[in-house]
Amino acid sequence: MRIGEIAALVGVTSRAVRHYHHIGLLPEPARRANGYRAYTVRDAVLLARIRRLTEIGLSLDEVRDVLADDAGRELVEVLGELDADLARQEREVRERRRVLAALLEAPLTSEGPLSPGLAALLERAPATGSPAAAKDREHLVLLDAAGGGAGAEVYAALRPLAEDPGVLELYGRLDELAGAGADDPRIAPLAADLAAAVPDDVLAVIPQGEPAATGIGRALLDDYPPAQREVVRRVMETLAERVQGRTS
């Protein structure tokens, strides 16, 4: 194969191949009498591995380390790994297309497109003018779009909670804390009541490691004023303890 052929086969540019040669990541192949590089299947496998490793976020230096570890592996083993990776990508594409088809069938909203599970959940929620409820809705939409761990099972488990009229009273109490300080005496009882309102069925389908006040959870917390932030932090802490108790 010539450089254009191997680049097209693997899905990179000829310029990228030359760059990998320049930095020593991809060894120069033997050249024909006419001076053209002659690439083999092994070169294509190595180039495909470089592409895949860079696509998942590794730096070129990190890719170099991985390739050094793989140097003693048989070609058939590397080919098998690449085939398994292609199969995984095919499954992911099919799942994305399935979700996309469901989104195209559902009516679009100002918040959308939403996953079918979240759309069904929000349809069940009673209408309310609560700013805290609106913020919860925004956060769910954000997590849904970002793939923050919630899925159809979580949304289905949340439906009884969304339909519970008592939740509106809890939102009202949370709204009352909008201008309060983080030491307000109403914080502790409200946090306890909110955590108690979350059924065990929801905890049973929460992804491992959630809820946690780190990463995106930390960013969501920072979206609240002080007293409300402390309420939500305590709720997340209590739910995390319940999840830990359930799995230990």
Short mmCIF file of C-alpha atoms in Angstrom, two decimals:
data_model
loop_
_atom_site.label_atom_id
_atom_site.label_comp_id
_atom_site.label_asym_id
_atom_site.label_seq_id
_atom_site.Cartn_x
_atom_site.Cartn_y
_atom_site.Cartn_z
CA MET A 1 0.00 0.00 0.00
CA ARG A 2 1.06 3.57 -0.66
CA ILE A 3 0.62 6.34 1.88
CA GLY A 4 -2.70 7.55 0.47
CA GLU A 5 -4.08 4.02 0.47
CA ILE A 6 -3.16 3.22 4.06
CA ALA A 7 -4.44 6.61 5.21
CA ALA A 8 -7.79 6.03 3.50
CA LEU A 9 -8.01 2.48 4.85
CA VAL A 10 -7.46 3.55 8.47
CA GLY A 11 -9.41 6.80 8.25
CA VAL A 12 -6.68 9.39 8.75
CA THR A 13 -4.98 11.88 6.46
CA SER A 14 -1.71 11.36 4.63
CA ARG A 15 -0.44 14.41 6.51
CA ALA A 16 -1.15 12.65 9.83
CA VAL A 17 0.78 9.58 8.66
CA ARG A 18 3.77 11.75 7.73
CA HIS A 19 3.57 13.49 11.11
CA TYR A 20 3.60 10.15 12.94
CA HIS A 21 6.69 9.21 10.91
CA HIS A 22 8.33 12.55 11.76
CA ILE A 23 7.91 12.13 15.52
CA GLY A 24 8.90 8.47 15.45
CA LEU A 25 5.50 7.15 16.47
CA LEU A 26 5.03 5.18 13.24
CA PRO A 27 8.19 3.56 11.86
CA GLU A 28 9.12 4.34 8.29
CA PRO A 29 8.27 1.35 6.06
CA ALA A 30 10.54 -0.09 3.43
CA ARG A 31 10.62 1.80 0.15
CA ARG A 32 10.23 0.43 -3.33
CA ALA A 33 12.81 0.98 -6.04
CA ASN A 34 10.88 4.04 -7.19
CA GLY A 35 11.21 5.61 -3.72
CA TYR A 36 7.57 5.19 -2.65
CA ARG A 37 6.84 3.85 0.81
CA ALA A 38 5.41 0.31 0.80
CA TYR A 39 3.06 -0.21 3.73
CA THR A 40 2.03 -3.64 5.01
CA VAL A 41 -0.95 -4.94 6.98
CA ARG A 42 1.08 -4.64 10.17
CA ASP A 43 1.66 -0.94 9.41
CA ALA A 44 -2.08 -0.50 8.93
CA VAL A 45 -2.82 -2.23 12.24
CA LEU A 46 -0.34 0.00 14.06
CA LEU A 47 -1.72 3.13 12.42
CA ALA A 48 -5.28 2.11 13.32
CA ARG A 49 -4.19 1.60 16.92
CA ILE A 50 -2.63 5.08 17.01
CA ARG A 51 -5.85 6.58 15.63
CA ARG A 52 -8.00 4.76 18.17
CA LEU A 53 -5.82 5.72 21.12
CA THR A 54 -5.78 9.39 20.13
CA GLU A 55 -9.56 9.36 19.65
CA ILE A 56 -10.11 8.24 23.24
CA GLY A 57 -8.05 11.18 24.48
CA LEU A 58 -4.49 9.91 24.89
CA SER A 59 -1.66 12.30 24.08
CA LEU A 60 0.91 11.22 21.53
CA ASP A 61 3.43 10.61 24.32
CA GLU A 62 0.89 8.37 26.08
CA VAL A 63 0.21 6.56 22.81
CA ARG A 64 3.94 5.95 22.47
CA ASP A 65 4.00 4.29 25.92
CA VAL A 66 1.04 2.06 25.07
CA LEU A 67 2.60 0.98 21.80
CA ALA A 68 5.86 0.16 23.57
CA ASP A 69 3.94 -2.16 25.90
CA ASP A 70 2.29 -3.82 22.88
CA ALA A 71 5.52 -4.37 20.97
CA GLY A 72 5.79 -8.05 21.88
CA ARG A 73 2.21 -8.99 21.06
CA GLU A 74 1.31 -11.19 18.11
CA LEU A 75 -0.39 -9.58 15.12
CA VAL A 76 -3.44 -11.84 15.45
CA GLU A 77 -3.94 -10.66 19.05
CA VAL A 78 -3.83 -6.99 18.05
CA LEU A 79 -6.16 -7.64 15.11
CA GLY A 80 -8.60 -9.38 17.45
CA GLU A 81 -8.57 -6.39 19.79
CA LEU A 82 -9.22 -4.00 16.90
CA ASP A 83 -12.09 -6.18 15.68
CA ALA A 84 -13.63 -6.18 19.16
CA ASP A 85 -13.29 -2.40 19.27
CA LEU A 86 -15.03 -2.04 15.91
CA ALA A 87 -17.85 -4.26 17.19
CA ARG A 88 -18.19 -1.99 20.24
CA GLN A 89 -18.33 1.09 18.01
CA GLU A 90 -21.02 -0.56 15.88
CA ARG A 91 -23.12 -1.25 19.00
CA GLU A 92 -22.71 2.36 20.12
CA VAL A 93 -23.76 3.67 16.70
CA ARG A 94 -26.84 1.43 16.69
CA GLU A 95 -27.80 2.65 20.16
CA ARG A 96 -27.33 6.30 19.16
CA ARG A 97 -29.50 5.76 16.09
CA ARG A 98 -32.17 4.08 18.22
CA VAL A 99 -32.23 7.06 20.60
CA LEU A 100 -32.22 9.48 17.67
CA ALA A 101 -35.19 7.70 16.09
CA ALA A 102 -37.12 7.99 19.35
CA LEU A 103 -36.26 11.70 19.59
CA LEU A 104 -37.45 12.30 16.04
CA GLU A 105 -40.78 10.63 16.83
CA ALA A 106 -41.35 12.69 20.00
CA PRO A 107 -42.66 16.27 19.88
CA LEU A 108 -39.84 18.80 20.27
CA THR A 109 -39.99 21.26 23.16
CA SER A 110 -38.06 24.39 24.05
CA GLU A 111 -35.91 22.19 26.29
CA GLY A 112 -35.43 19.44 23.74
CA PRO A 113 -34.53 17.26 22.24
CA LEU A 114 -34.91 15.11 25.35
CA SER A 115 -34.42 11.41 25.77
CA PRO A 116 -37.74 9.51 25.71
CA GLY A 117 -37.34 8.59 29.38
CA LEU A 118 -36.86 12.17 30.56
CA ALA A 119 -39.64 13.46 28.30
CA ALA A 120 -42.04 10.96 29.87
CA LEU A 121 -40.92 11.93 33.36
CA LEU A 122 -41.37 15.66 32.80
CA GLU A 123 -44.81 15.07 31.34
CA ARG A 124 -45.85 13.45 34.64
CA ALA A 125 -44.60 16.34 36.79
CA PRO A 126 -47.37 18.73 37.94
CA ALA A 127 -47.30 22.31 36.73
CA THR A 128 -45.75 24.68 39.25
CA GLY A 129 -44.26 28.14 39.40
CA SER A 130 -41.58 27.05 41.87
CA PRO A 131 -38.13 28.40 40.92
CA ALA A 132 -36.53 25.43 42.73
CA ALA A 133 -38.61 23.00 40.68
CA ALA A 134 -37.62 24.83 37.51
CA LYS A 135 -33.95 24.56 38.49
CA ASP A 136 -34.33 20.82 39.12
CA ARG A 137 -35.87 20.49 35.68
CA GLU A 138 -32.97 22.41 34.10
CA HIS A 139 -30.45 20.20 35.86
CA LEU A 140 -32.19 17.04 34.66
CA VAL A 141 -32.16 18.35 31.09
CA LEU A 142 -28.45 19.18 31.42
CA LEU A 143 -27.59 15.74 32.80
CA ASP A 144 -29.70 14.11 30.09
CA ALA A 145 -27.86 16.01 27.35
CA ALA A 146 -24.45 15.42 28.90
CA GLY A 147 -25.04 11.75 29.52
CA GLY A 148 -24.48 12.28 33.22
CA GLY A 149 -25.41 8.76 34.22
CA ALA A 150 -29.19 8.95 34.41
CA GLY A 151 -31.04 6.62 32.10
CA ALA A 152 -34.46 5.19 31.38
CA GLU A 153 -34.44 3.13 34.58
CA VAL A 154 -33.66 6.18 36.73
CA TYR A 155 -36.36 8.27 35.04
CA ALA A 156 -38.91 5.49 35.44
CA ALA A 157 -38.06 5.15 39.13
CA LEU A 158 -38.45 8.91 39.60
CA ARG A 159 -42.01 9.00 38.22
CA PRO A 160 -43.79 8.27 41.54
CA LEU A 161 -41.72 11.03 43.14
CA ALA A 162 -42.56 13.49 40.35
CA GLU A 163 -46.27 12.70 40.73
CA ASP A 164 -46.26 13.04 44.53
CA PRO A 165 -48.14 16.27 45.45
CA GLY A 166 -46.11 16.44 48.66
CA VAL A 167 -43.03 17.25 46.61
CA LEU A 168 -44.50 20.63 45.68
CA GLU A 169 -44.63 21.53 49.37
CA LEU A 170 -40.95 20.58 49.68
CA TYR A 171 -40.09 22.76 46.69
CA GLY A 172 -41.99 25.61 48.34
CA ARG A 173 -39.89 25.26 51.49
CA LEU A 174 -36.74 25.23 49.36
CA ASP A 175 -37.88 28.40 47.57
CA GLU A 176 -38.26 30.12 50.94
CA LEU A 177 -34.53 29.61 51.55
CA ALA A 178 -33.48 31.49 48.40
CA GLY A 179 -32.19 34.49 50.33
CA ALA A 180 -31.17 32.74 53.55
CA GLY A 181 -27.71 31.96 54.88
CA ALA A 182 -26.01 28.58 55.09
CA ASP A 183 -26.68 28.46 58.86
CA ASP A 184 -30.47 28.82 58.60
CA PRO A 185 -32.21 26.45 61.08
CA ARG A 186 -34.67 25.36 58.40
CA ILE A 187 -31.92 23.67 56.40
CA ALA A 188 -31.50 20.46 58.39
CA PRO A 189 -35.19 19.45 58.63
CA LEU A 190 -35.81 20.24 54.96
CA ALA A 191 -32.77 18.23 53.86
CA ALA A 192 -33.97 15.30 55.93
CA ASP A 193 -37.49 15.49 54.47
CA LEU A 194 -36.20 15.76 50.90
CA ALA A 195 -33.88 12.78 51.31
CA ALA A 196 -36.66 10.75 52.92
CA ALA A 197 -38.91 11.50 49.95
CA VAL A 198 -36.54 9.71 47.57
CA PRO A 199 -37.72 6.07 47.35
CA ASP A 200 -35.37 3.12 47.56
CA ASP A 201 -36.36 2.19 43.99
CA VAL A 202 -34.50 5.28 42.78
CA LEU A 203 -31.35 4.41 44.73
CA ALA A 204 -31.44 0.89 43.32
CA VAL A 205 -30.89 2.18 39.78
CA ILE A 206 -28.50 5.06 40.49
CA PRO A 207 -25.19 4.40 38.68
CA GLN A 208 -22.30 3.28 40.87
CA GLY A 209 -20.58 6.23 42.55
CA GLU A 210 -23.62 8.53 42.42
CA PRO A 211 -24.86 10.80 43.83
CA ALA A 212 -21.64 12.64 44.57
CA ALA A 213 -20.79 16.28 45.21
CA THR A 214 -17.87 16.14 42.80
CA GLY A 215 -17.44 16.94 39.10
CA ILE A 216 -20.74 17.87 37.54
CA GLY A 217 -22.42 17.42 40.91
CA ARG A 218 -20.18 20.15 42.30
CA ALA A 219 -21.09 22.44 39.40
CA LEU A 220 -24.80 21.85 39.99
CA LEU A 221 -24.39 22.64 43.68
CA ASP A 222 -22.70 25.92 42.84
CA ASP A 223 -25.79 26.90 40.86
CA TYR A 224 -27.74 27.32 44.13
CA PRO A 225 -27.63 30.21 46.63
CA PRO A 226 -26.01 29.41 50.03
CA ALA A 227 -28.93 27.97 52.04
CA GLN A 228 -30.37 25.97 49.15
CA ARG A 229 -26.87 24.72 48.30
CA GLU A 230 -26.47 23.42 51.84
CA VAL A 231 -29.84 21.66 51.65
CA VAL A 232 -28.95 19.96 48.37
CA ARG A 233 -25.46 19.07 49.62
CA ARG A 234 -26.95 17.36 52.67
CA VAL A 235 -29.47 15.51 50.55
CA MET A 236 -26.72 14.26 48.22
CA GLU A 237 -24.64 13.19 51.22
CA THR A 238 -27.55 11.33 52.80
CA LEU A 239 -28.43 9.57 49.54
CA ALA A 240 -24.79 8.61 49.02
CA GLU A 241 -24.81 7.02 52.48
CA ARG A 242 -27.97 5.13 51.64
CA VAL A 243 -26.46 3.89 48.37
CA GLN A 244 -23.33 2.80 50.22
CA GLY A 245 -25.41 1.00 52.83
CA ARG A 246 -27.35 -0.77 50.09
CA THR A 247 -24.23 -2.00 48.28
CA SER A 248 -22.07 -2.89 51.28
#
